[in-house]
mmCIF file of C-alpha atoms in Angstrom:
data_model
loop_
_atom_site.group_PDB
_atom_site.id
_atom_site.type_symbol
_atom_site.label_atom_id
_atom_site.label_comp_id
_atom_site.label_asym_id
_atom_site.label_seq_id
_atom_site.Cartn_x
_atom_site.Cartn_y
_atom_site.Cartn_z
ATOM 1 C CA MET A 25 79.477 -177.028 -54.698
ATOM 2 C CA THR A 26 76.946 -175.705 -52.137
ATOM 3 C CA THR A 27 77.560 -172.140 -53.350
ATOM 4 C CA LEU A 28 76.641 -172.807 -56.897
ATOM 5 C CA ASP A 29 73.383 -174.601 -55.700
ATOM 6 C CA ALA A 30 72.549 -171.683 -53.411
ATOM 7 C CA MET A 31 73.049 -169.245 -56.228
ATOM 8 C CA ARG A 32 70.869 -171.434 -58.553
ATOM 9 C CA GLY A 33 68.274 -171.407 -55.708
ATOM 10 C CA ILE A 34 68.190 -167.678 -55.698
ATOM 11 C CA VAL A 35 67.814 -167.255 -59.395
ATOM 12 C CA SER A 36 65.242 -170.119 -59.518
ATOM 13 C CA LEU A 37 63.123 -168.147 -56.973
ATOM 14 C CA MET A 38 63.518 -164.950 -59.009
ATOM 15 C CA VAL A 39 62.197 -166.738 -62.126
ATOM 16 C CA LEU A 40 59.379 -168.198 -60.065
ATOM 17 C CA LEU A 41 58.256 -164.749 -58.857
ATOM 18 C CA TYR A 42 58.686 -163.286 -62.223
ATOM 19 C CA HIS A 43 56.052 -165.805 -63.798
ATOM 20 C CA VAL A 44 53.784 -165.138 -60.921
ATOM 21 C CA ASP A 45 53.887 -161.491 -61.865
ATOM 22 C CA ASP A 46 53.614 -162.509 -65.577
ATOM 23 C CA VAL A 47 50.579 -164.608 -65.080
ATOM 24 C CA PHE A 48 48.735 -162.080 -62.753
ATOM 25 C CA VAL A 49 49.054 -159.391 -65.477
ATOM 26 C CA ALA A 50 48.117 -161.736 -68.288
ATOM 27 C CA ARG A 51 45.038 -162.281 -66.228
ATOM 28 C CA SER A 52 44.340 -158.579 -66.183
ATOM 29 C CA ALA A 53 45.257 -158.407 -62.439
ATOM 30 C CA ALA A 54 47.357 -155.708 -60.855
ATOM 31 C CA ALA A 55 51.155 -156.541 -60.838
ATOM 32 C CA PRO A 56 51.925 -158.054 -57.318
ATOM 33 C CA PHE A 57 54.016 -155.681 -55.163
ATOM 34 C CA GLY A 58 53.909 -152.922 -57.588
ATOM 35 C CA GLY A 59 55.676 -155.042 -60.239
ATOM 36 C CA LEU A 60 58.774 -155.610 -58.294
ATOM 37 C CA PHE A 61 58.679 -159.348 -59.080
ATOM 38 C CA HIS A 62 58.938 -158.421 -62.936
ATOM 39 C CA GLY A 63 62.715 -158.043 -62.361
ATOM 40 C CA GLY A 64 63.142 -161.657 -61.717
ATOM 41 C CA ALA A 65 63.293 -162.031 -65.358
ATOM 42 C CA ARG A 66 66.869 -161.313 -64.977
ATOM 43 C CA GLY A 67 67.241 -164.642 -63.173
ATOM 44 C CA VAL A 68 66.896 -166.480 -66.559
ATOM 45 C CA ASP A 69 69.979 -164.448 -67.702
ATOM 46 C CA PHE A 70 71.897 -165.475 -64.660
ATOM 47 C CA LEU A 71 70.994 -169.100 -65.348
ATOM 48 C CA PHE A 72 72.495 -168.881 -68.832
ATOM 49 C CA VAL A 73 75.753 -167.650 -67.325
ATOM 50 C CA LEU A 74 75.583 -170.297 -64.713
ATOM 51 C CA SER A 75 75.040 -173.054 -67.194
ATOM 52 C CA GLY A 76 77.907 -172.021 -69.493
ATOM 53 C CA TYR A 77 80.156 -171.761 -66.393
ATOM 54 C CA VAL A 78 79.248 -175.109 -64.696
ATOM 55 C CA MET A 79 79.358 -177.095 -67.992
ATOM 56 C CA THR A 80 82.871 -175.635 -68.770
ATOM 57 C CA ARG A 81 84.199 -176.389 -65.341
ATOM 58 C CA LEU A 82 82.837 -179.950 -65.323
ATOM 59 C CA TYR A 83 83.913 -180.938 -68.648
ATOM 60 C CA LEU A 84 86.202 -178.690 -70.656
ATOM 61 C CA LEU A 85 88.877 -177.386 -68.189
ATOM 62 C CA ASP A 86 92.424 -178.859 -68.234
ATOM 63 C CA GLY A 87 92.658 -181.422 -65.424
ATOM 64 C CA VAL A 88 89.005 -182.430 -65.410
ATOM 65 C CA GLU A 89 88.186 -186.075 -66.018
ATOM 66 C CA ARG A 90 87.708 -186.609 -69.699
ATOM 67 C CA ARG A 91 84.735 -188.590 -71.142
ATOM 68 C CA SER A 92 83.693 -189.394 -74.776
ATOM 69 C CA ALA A 93 81.311 -187.234 -76.486
ATOM 70 C CA ALA A 94 78.793 -190.127 -76.649
ATOM 71 C CA ALA A 95 78.984 -190.641 -72.875
ATOM 72 C CA PHE A 96 78.656 -186.943 -72.314
ATOM 73 C CA LEU A 97 75.498 -186.474 -74.457
ATOM 74 C CA GLY A 98 74.109 -189.750 -73.042
ATOM 75 C CA GLN A 99 74.391 -188.454 -69.608
ATOM 76 C CA ARG A 100 72.854 -185.049 -70.375
ATOM 77 C CA ALA A 101 70.044 -186.748 -72.394
ATOM 78 C CA ARG A 102 69.161 -188.951 -69.368
ATOM 79 C CA ARG A 103 69.331 -186.039 -67.020
ATOM 80 C CA LEU A 104 67.229 -183.641 -69.016
ATOM 81 C CA LEU A 105 64.694 -185.534 -71.123
ATOM 82 C CA PRO A 106 62.659 -187.848 -68.896
ATOM 83 C CA ALA A 107 61.223 -185.199 -66.618
ATOM 84 C CA PHE A 108 60.925 -182.792 -69.520
ATOM 85 C CA TRP A 109 58.961 -185.259 -71.661
ATOM 86 C CA ILE A 110 56.692 -186.129 -68.817
ATOM 87 C CA VAL A 111 55.532 -182.526 -68.234
ATOM 88 C CA SER A 112 55.412 -181.821 -71.888
ATOM 89 C CA LEU A 113 53.117 -184.672 -72.569
ATOM 90 C CA MET A 114 50.958 -183.558 -69.563
ATOM 91 C CA ALA A 115 50.745 -180.198 -71.235
ATOM 92 C CA LEU A 116 49.829 -181.839 -74.689
ATOM 93 C CA ALA A 117 47.159 -183.737 -72.866
ATOM 94 C CA VAL A 118 45.692 -180.548 -71.380
ATOM 95 C CA TYR A 119 45.760 -178.751 -74.722
ATOM 96 C CA LEU A 120 44.148 -181.811 -76.521
ATOM 97 C CA ALA A 121 41.371 -181.702 -73.945
ATOM 98 C CA GLY A 122 40.482 -178.228 -75.191
ATOM 99 C CA PHE A 123 42.055 -176.043 -72.585
ATOM 100 C CA GLY A 124 44.341 -173.237 -73.344
ATOM 101 C CA GLY A 125 42.106 -171.712 -75.995
ATOM 102 C CA ALA A 126 42.649 -171.084 -79.612
ATOM 103 C CA ASP A 127 45.926 -169.469 -79.259
ATOM 104 C CA LYS A 128 47.330 -172.827 -78.349
ATOM 105 C CA ALA A 129 46.208 -174.477 -81.629
ATOM 106 C CA ALA A 130 49.470 -173.812 -83.442
ATOM 107 C CA LYS A 131 51.393 -175.914 -80.761
ATOM 108 C CA LEU A 132 49.318 -178.892 -81.602
ATOM 109 C CA GLU A 133 50.430 -179.084 -85.285
ATOM 110 C CA PRO A 134 52.465 -182.342 -85.591
ATOM 111 C CA HIS A 135 55.766 -180.833 -86.536
ATOM 112 C CA ARG A 136 55.704 -178.344 -83.781
ATOM 113 C CA ILE A 137 55.086 -181.189 -81.245
ATOM 114 C CA LEU A 138 57.957 -183.137 -82.593
ATOM 115 C CA ALA A 139 60.144 -180.019 -82.553
ATOM 116 C CA SER A 140 59.166 -179.189 -78.966
ATOM 117 C CA LEU A 141 59.774 -182.791 -77.738
ATOM 118 C CA LEU A 142 63.281 -182.842 -79.457
ATOM 119 C CA LEU A 143 64.240 -179.361 -78.207
ATOM 120 C CA LEU A 144 64.553 -177.961 -81.756
ATOM 121 C CA PRO A 145 64.241 -174.261 -82.761
ATOM 122 C CA GLN A 146 60.989 -173.185 -84.253
ATOM 123 C CA ASP A 147 59.030 -170.006 -85.016
ATOM 124 C CA ASN A 148 56.397 -170.397 -82.359
ATOM 125 C CA ARG A 149 56.291 -170.943 -78.607
ATOM 126 C CA PRO A 150 57.121 -174.508 -77.741
ATOM 127 C CA LEU A 151 54.641 -177.014 -76.322
ATOM 128 C CA LEU A 152 56.073 -176.213 -72.843
ATOM 129 C CA ASN A 153 56.542 -172.559 -72.741
ATOM 130 C CA VAL A 154 59.519 -172.474 -70.457
ATOM 131 C CA SER A 155 61.395 -175.122 -72.513
ATOM 132 C CA TRP A 156 62.734 -172.375 -74.818
ATOM 133 C CA PHE A 157 65.654 -172.176 -72.393
ATOM 134 C CA LEU A 158 66.448 -175.885 -73.048
ATOM 135 C CA VAL A 159 66.710 -175.419 -76.706
ATOM 136 C CA HIS A 160 69.722 -173.172 -76.242
ATOM 137 C CA GLU A 161 71.037 -175.619 -73.610
ATOM 138 C CA ALA A 162 70.599 -178.533 -76.065
ATOM 139 C CA LEU A 163 72.743 -176.650 -78.674
ATOM 140 C CA PHE A 164 75.444 -175.902 -76.120
ATOM 141 C CA CYS A 165 75.611 -179.491 -75.196
ATOM 142 C CA LEU A 166 76.053 -180.534 -78.693
ATOM 143 C CA LEU A 167 78.875 -178.065 -79.060
ATOM 144 C CA VAL A 168 80.471 -179.167 -75.893
ATOM 145 C CA ALA A 169 80.411 -182.724 -77.101
ATOM 146 C CA LEU A 170 82.188 -181.388 -80.338
ATOM 147 C CA VAL A 171 84.917 -179.888 -78.152
ATOM 148 C CA LEU A 172 85.403 -183.384 -76.556
ATOM 149 C CA VAL A 173 85.867 -184.817 -80.039
ATOM 150 C CA HIS A 174 87.983 -182.117 -81.498
ATOM 151 C CA ARG A 175 88.879 -179.223 -79.210
ATOM 152 C CA ARG A 176 89.859 -176.584 -81.736
ATOM 153 C CA LEU A 177 86.874 -177.226 -84.022
ATOM 154 C CA GLY A 178 84.510 -177.313 -81.145
ATOM 155 C CA PHE A 179 85.707 -174.077 -79.555
ATOM 156 C CA GLY A 180 85.856 -172.495 -83.063
ATOM 157 C CA MET A 181 82.173 -173.460 -83.599
ATOM 158 C CA ILE A 182 81.194 -171.909 -80.226
ATOM 159 C CA ILE A 183 83.201 -168.833 -80.979
ATOM 160 C CA ALA A 184 81.338 -168.577 -84.456
ATOM 161 C CA TRP A 185 77.871 -168.992 -82.797
ATOM 162 C CA GLN A 186 78.473 -166.598 -80.041
ATOM 163 C CA GLY A 187 80.150 -164.068 -82.574
ATOM 164 C CA THR A 188 77.118 -164.259 -84.880
ATOM 165 C CA VAL A 189 74.829 -163.600 -81.999
ATOM 166 C CA LEU A 190 76.934 -160.639 -80.842
ATOM 167 C CA ALA A 191 77.159 -159.166 -84.212
ATOM 168 C CA MET A 192 73.371 -159.417 -84.663
ATOM 169 C CA MET A 193 72.833 -157.821 -81.398
ATOM 170 C CA LEU A 194 75.218 -154.925 -81.876
ATOM 171 C CA ALA A 195 73.627 -154.244 -85.448
ATOM 172 C CA GLY A 196 70.078 -154.084 -83.779
ATOM 173 C CA HIS A 197 68.838 -157.319 -85.430
ATOM 174 C CA ASP A 198 68.154 -159.451 -82.292
ATOM 175 C CA ALA A 199 66.409 -162.658 -83.257
ATOM 176 C CA GLY A 200 62.754 -161.787 -81.895
ATOM 177 C CA PRO A 201 61.399 -162.754 -78.441
ATOM 178 C CA SER A 202 63.467 -165.290 -76.492
ATOM 179 C CA GLU A 203 60.180 -167.288 -75.768
ATOM 180 C CA VAL A 204 60.264 -168.348 -79.537
ATOM 181 C CA PRO A 205 63.079 -170.859 -79.399
ATOM 182 C CA ASN A 206 65.988 -170.075 -81.771
ATOM 183 C CA TYR A 207 69.750 -170.170 -81.649
ATOM 184 C CA LEU A 208 70.364 -166.413 -82.404
ATOM 185 C CA ASN A 209 68.609 -164.652 -79.567
ATOM 186 C CA SER A 210 71.080 -162.387 -77.662
ATOM 187 C CA ARG A 211 70.299 -163.990 -74.281
ATOM 188 C CA SER A 212 72.281 -166.993 -75.376
ATOM 189 C CA LEU A 213 75.404 -164.819 -75.054
ATOM 190 C CA GLY A 214 75.224 -165.751 -71.358
ATOM 191 C CA LEU A 215 76.412 -169.187 -72.262
ATOM 192 C CA GLY A 216 79.555 -167.933 -73.713
ATOM 193 C CA ILE A 217 80.167 -165.466 -70.978
ATOM 194 C CA GLY A 218 79.915 -168.141 -68.475
ATOM 195 C CA MET A 219 82.395 -170.271 -70.367
ATOM 196 C CA ILE A 220 84.798 -167.472 -70.654
ATOM 197 C CA PHE A 221 84.741 -166.863 -66.901
ATOM 198 C CA ALA A 222 85.238 -170.559 -66.190
ATOM 199 C CA LEU A 223 88.207 -170.586 -68.462
ATOM 200 C CA ALA A 224 89.913 -167.528 -66.894
ATOM 201 C CA GLN A 225 88.788 -168.405 -63.340
ATOM 202 C CA ARG A 226 92.332 -169.272 -61.992
ATOM 203 C CA ARG A 227 93.874 -165.931 -63.436
ATOM 204 C CA MET A 228 90.949 -163.891 -62.322
ATOM 205 C CA ALA A 229 90.919 -165.485 -58.744
ATOM 206 C CA ALA A 230 94.443 -164.710 -58.131
ATOM 207 C CA LEU A 231 94.090 -160.999 -59.344
ATOM 208 C CA SER A 232 90.781 -160.487 -57.318
ATOM 209 C CA ARG A 233 92.231 -162.196 -54.123
ATOM 210 C CA GLU A 234 94.870 -159.403 -53.943
ATOM 211 C CA ARG A 235 92.141 -156.693 -54.110
ATOM 212 C CA GLY A 236 89.633 -158.375 -51.838
ATOM 213 C CA MET A 237 87.559 -161.166 -53.230
ATOM 214 C CA SER A 238 84.601 -160.405 -50.901
ATOM 215 C CA PHE A 239 84.556 -156.766 -52.246
ATOM 216 C CA VAL A 240 84.549 -157.988 -55.915
ATOM 217 C CA PHE A 241 81.564 -160.285 -55.017
ATOM 218 C CA VAL A 242 79.668 -157.560 -53.343
ATOM 219 C CA ALA A 243 80.256 -155.003 -56.130
ATOM 220 C CA ALA A 244 79.119 -157.377 -58.841
ATOM 221 C CA ALA A 245 76.024 -158.443 -56.777
ATOM 222 C CA ALA A 246 75.098 -154.733 -56.213
ATOM 223 C CA LEU A 247 75.276 -154.241 -60.019
ATOM 224 C CA PHE A 248 73.199 -157.197 -60.765
ATOM 225 C CA ALA A 249 70.558 -156.333 -57.934
ATOM 226 C CA ALA A 250 70.441 -152.863 -59.291
ATOM 227 C CA GLY A 251 69.446 -154.164 -62.715
ATOM 228 C CA VAL A 252 66.713 -156.456 -61.192
ATOM 229 C CA ILE A 253 65.273 -153.640 -59.109
ATOM 230 C CA TRP A 254 65.349 -151.092 -61.906
ATOM 231 C CA GLU A 255 63.476 -153.498 -64.160
ATOM 232 C CA GLY A 256 60.930 -154.288 -61.417
ATOM 233 C CA THR A 257 60.080 -150.811 -60.397
ATOM 234 C CA GLY A 258 60.597 -148.916 -63.651
ATOM 235 C CA GLU A 259 58.277 -148.813 -66.710
ATOM 236 C CA ARG A 260 57.257 -152.154 -67.533
ATOM 237 C CA ASP A 261 59.407 -154.255 -70.073
ATOM 238 C CA THR A 262 62.042 -151.510 -70.186
ATOM 239 C CA ARG A 263 65.550 -152.498 -69.116
ATOM 240 C CA GLY A 264 67.780 -149.961 -67.344
ATOM 241 C CA VAL A 265 71.015 -152.177 -67.159
ATOM 242 C CA PRO A 266 71.875 -154.036 -70.471
ATOM 243 C CA ILE A 267 71.626 -157.695 -70.275
ATOM 244 C CA PRO A 268 75.161 -158.360 -71.364
ATOM 245 C CA LEU A 269 76.418 -156.202 -68.557
ATOM 246 C CA LEU A 270 74.285 -158.052 -66.100
ATOM 247 C CA ASP A 271 75.796 -161.252 -67.507
ATOM 248 C CA LEU A 272 79.218 -159.961 -66.830
ATOM 249 C CA ALA A 273 78.260 -159.188 -63.309
ATOM 250 C CA ALA A 274 76.894 -162.734 -62.906
ATOM 251 C CA GLY A 275 80.138 -164.301 -64.248
ATOM 252 C CA VAL A 276 82.128 -162.192 -61.590
ATOM 253 C CA MET A 277 79.878 -163.307 -58.856
ATOM 254 C CA LEU A 278 80.373 -166.925 -59.756
ATOM 255 C CA VAL A 279 84.137 -166.725 -59.835
ATOM 256 C CA ALA A 280 84.237 -164.783 -56.661
ATOM 257 C CA ALA A 281 81.718 -166.987 -54.752
ATOM 258 C CA THR A 282 83.363 -170.265 -55.672
ATOM 259 C CA THR A 283 86.926 -168.812 -54.907
ATOM 260 C CA LEU A 284 85.605 -167.830 -51.436
ATOM 261 C CA GLU A 285 84.144 -171.181 -50.917
ATOM 262 C CA GLY A 286 87.289 -172.938 -52.013
ATOM 263 C CA ALA A 287 89.218 -170.906 -49.535
ATOM 264 C CA GLY A 288 86.908 -171.801 -46.757
ATOM 265 C CA ARG A 289 85.684 -168.201 -46.349
ATOM 266 C CA TRP A 290 82.122 -168.521 -47.529
ATOM 267 C CA ARG A 291 79.522 -171.138 -48.156
ATOM 268 C CA GLY A 292 76.058 -170.828 -49.603
ATOM 269 C CA PRO A 293 72.991 -171.046 -47.165
ATOM 270 C CA SER A 294 71.707 -174.623 -47.083
ATOM 271 C CA ALA A 295 68.066 -173.440 -47.425
ATOM 272 C CA LEU A 296 68.900 -171.837 -50.815
ATOM 273 C CA ALA A 297 71.139 -174.787 -51.834
ATOM 274 C CA ALA A 298 68.135 -177.252 -51.216
ATOM 275 C CA ILE A 299 66.005 -175.018 -53.560
ATOM 276 C CA GLY A 300 68.891 -175.018 -56.067
ATOM 277 C CA SER A 301 68.881 -178.851 -55.916
ATOM 278 C CA ILE A 302 65.341 -179.212 -57.037
ATOM 279 C CA SER A 303 65.576 -176.302 -59.523
ATOM 280 C CA TYR A 304 65.137 -178.438 -62.755
ATOM 281 C CA SER A 305 61.961 -179.864 -61.557
ATOM 282 C CA LEU A 306 60.670 -176.401 -60.350
ATOM 283 C CA PHE A 307 61.835 -174.881 -63.758
ATOM 284 C CA LEU A 308 59.581 -177.467 -65.560
ATOM 285 C CA THR A 309 56.543 -177.357 -63.435
ATOM 286 C CA HIS A 310 56.043 -173.985 -61.937
ATOM 287 C CA PHE A 311 54.633 -171.941 -64.771
ATOM 288 C CA SER A 312 51.755 -174.403 -65.248
ATOM 289 C CA VAL A 313 50.972 -174.637 -61.566
ATOM 290 C CA ILE A 314 50.862 -171.014 -61.446
ATOM 291 C CA THR A 315 48.525 -170.704 -64.292
ATOM 292 C CA ILE A 316 46.166 -173.290 -62.853
ATOM 293 C CA LEU A 317 46.046 -171.684 -59.461
ATOM 294 C CA VAL A 318 45.455 -168.160 -60.980
ATOM 295 C CA ILE A 319 42.518 -169.696 -63.025
ATOM 296 C CA ALA A 320 41.132 -171.364 -59.888
ATOM 297 C CA ILE A 321 41.362 -168.211 -57.831
ATOM 298 C CA ALA A 322 39.697 -166.047 -60.532
ATOM 299 C CA ARG A 323 36.894 -168.513 -60.911
ATOM 300 C CA LEU A 324 36.305 -168.587 -57.090
ATOM 301 C CA ASP A 325 36.000 -164.736 -57.505
ATOM 302 C CA LEU A 326 38.813 -164.247 -55.026
ATOM 303 C CA ALA A 327 41.182 -161.367 -55.119
ATOM 304 C CA LEU A 328 44.360 -161.793 -57.260
ATOM 305 C CA GLY A 329 46.449 -159.641 -54.838
ATOM 306 C CA ASN A 330 49.767 -159.757 -52.955
ATOM 307 C CA TRP A 331 48.796 -162.564 -50.694
ATOM 308 C CA ALA A 332 47.521 -164.665 -53.577
ATOM 309 C CA ALA A 333 50.808 -164.209 -55.390
ATOM 310 C CA LEU A 334 52.719 -165.380 -52.376
ATOM 311 C CA MET A 335 50.493 -168.401 -51.979
ATOM 312 C CA CYS A 336 50.898 -169.181 -55.830
ATOM 313 C CA ALA A 337 54.606 -169.114 -55.528
ATOM 314 C CA ALA A 338 54.644 -171.234 -52.243
ATOM 315 C CA VAL A 339 52.425 -173.896 -53.776
ATOM 316 C CA ALA A 340 54.568 -173.950 -56.986
ATOM 317 C CA LEU A 341 57.647 -174.399 -54.943
ATOM 318 C CA ILE A 342 56.258 -177.265 -52.928
ATOM 319 C CA LEU A 343 54.863 -179.052 -55.972
ATOM 320 C CA GLY A 344 58.165 -178.649 -57.739
ATOM 321 C CA ALA A 345 59.971 -180.207 -54.732
ATOM 322 C CA VAL A 346 57.343 -183.197 -54.874
ATOM 323 C CA PHE A 347 57.924 -183.587 -58.537
ATOM 324 C CA HIS A 348 61.616 -183.595 -57.871
ATOM 325 C CA HIS A 349 61.605 -186.150 -55.138
ATOM 326 C CA ARG A 350 58.757 -188.452 -56.278
ATOM 327 C CA VAL A 351 59.136 -188.449 -60.029
ATOM 328 C CA ASP A 352 62.595 -187.197 -61.295
ATOM 329 C CA MET A 353 64.899 -188.550 -58.730
ATOM 330 C CA PRO A 354 63.383 -192.052 -58.884
ATOM 331 C CA ILE A 355 63.698 -191.936 -62.645
ATOM 332 C CA GLN A 356 67.236 -190.940 -62.350
ATOM 333 C CA ALA A 357 67.844 -193.577 -59.827
ATOM 334 C CA ALA A 358 66.442 -196.212 -62.094
ATOM 335 C CA LEU A 359 68.445 -195.151 -65.056
ATOM 336 C CA ARG A 360 71.679 -195.332 -63.014
ATOM 337 C CA ALA A 361 70.713 -198.750 -61.716
ATOM 338 C CA ARG A 362 70.262 -200.013 -65.274
ATOM 339 C CA ARG A 363 73.536 -198.709 -66.365
ATOM 340 C CA ALA A 364 75.596 -200.131 -63.179
ATOM 341 C CA PRO A 365 77.409 -203.252 -63.918
ATOM 342 C CA ALA A 366 76.246 -206.435 -61.944
ATOM 343 C CA PRO A 367 78.433 -207.154 -59.080
ATOM 344 C CA ALA A 368 80.632 -210.205 -59.058
ATOM 345 C CA SER A 369 79.598 -211.015 -55.548
ATOM 346 C CA PRO A 370 77.700 -209.431 -52.757
ATOM 347 C CA SER A 371 81.106 -208.260 -51.179
ATOM 348 C CA GLU A 372 82.048 -206.454 -54.527
ATOM 349 C CA ALA A 373 78.720 -204.646 -55.036
ATOM 350 C CA PRO A 374 79.343 -201.236 -56.512
ATOM 351 C CA ARG A 375 78.586 -198.077 -54.458
ATOM 352 C CA ALA A 376 75.760 -195.963 -55.805
ATOM 353 C CA PRO A 377 77.288 -192.892 -57.553
ATOM 354 C CA ARG A 378 77.275 -189.553 -55.622
ATOM 355 C CA VAL A 379 74.797 -187.067 -57.083
ATOM 356 C CA GLY A 380 76.914 -184.064 -57.251
ATOM 357 C CA MET A 381 77.530 -181.324 -59.998
ATOM 358 C CA ALA A 382 78.178 -183.873 -62.764
ATOM 359 C CA GLN A 383 75.047 -185.842 -62.019
ATOM 360 C CA GLY A 384 72.445 -183.340 -60.948
ATOM 361 C CA SER A 385 73.606 -179.704 -61.347
ATOM 362 C CA ALA A 386 75.530 -179.583 -64.590
ATOM 363 C CA THR A 387 72.634 -178.224 -66.481
ATOM 364 C CA LEU A 388 70.513 -175.279 -65.617
ATOM 365 C CA PRO A 389 68.303 -174.315 -64.212
#
């Protein structure tokens, strides 16, 4: 759906700007635009909700086309892993060449490299910093596959996982920084919240339509935006609006926006949808691009100010698009071609599958 791609585009830009802010501050520069970009960290939480929502709508709702667990996992692996491995191996080559400093040494231990490439939890930041998000995504995919095998058992395992995370959060025992990939960090609750909103969409949409779906969307968007602005303009690294509350607002926004699009009353802007379509490549590449640019700017003795921040964001966006169109999509096309059955005759040649939600957007970011 265009609306979902547009919303993915918005939150991808939020995460991109957050990392611009993060890298600038790490290099002892002033936070761009007074730290406003720092609130973009909440875009990651929206992506968790969006991932749970889309995955449930595509594969788990009654009435959707069923597939085997093996076929589902194969499709997700083909979509996620090739581009991820390419960027991870590039990062490995950079670290092995001596760049990154002593603080990267732990990443080069063999078992940590293996854990990073297989998207397994560990007690250190992964080889590719941003891939901590994919560790949660990989577990969620395994649990969705279990639902496809045994519906009650699969949903029971998801409930047990999410319940454990919620209990730990309420008890004040959150599982450390989210950048250290583990399965019990409270940010993973967004996946379950997205799933709940997808399962309850029909009932919620009917209720909300009576009260004005547009108003519901605006109210939820205002709450989410307030949390983003509060975190960006307040004291650094303090959160005004609790993340679970922002996750709930994100879920309401998804239900409202997709219902409005289905009724023909709203459609996501095409420019944002285009950014959403390249979001996975942008997600994988942007942090490294920003880091390299900031190092280059500093070595040229140029100012790390607002204009430099915007330039870094623009270049990262462009290179993310290049990676998407020149690397990721050709790989995906080649993999689809290998799996396509040979036509019996030229007149019976199969049509190329349409790249829609199931092919390109089921997983976030």
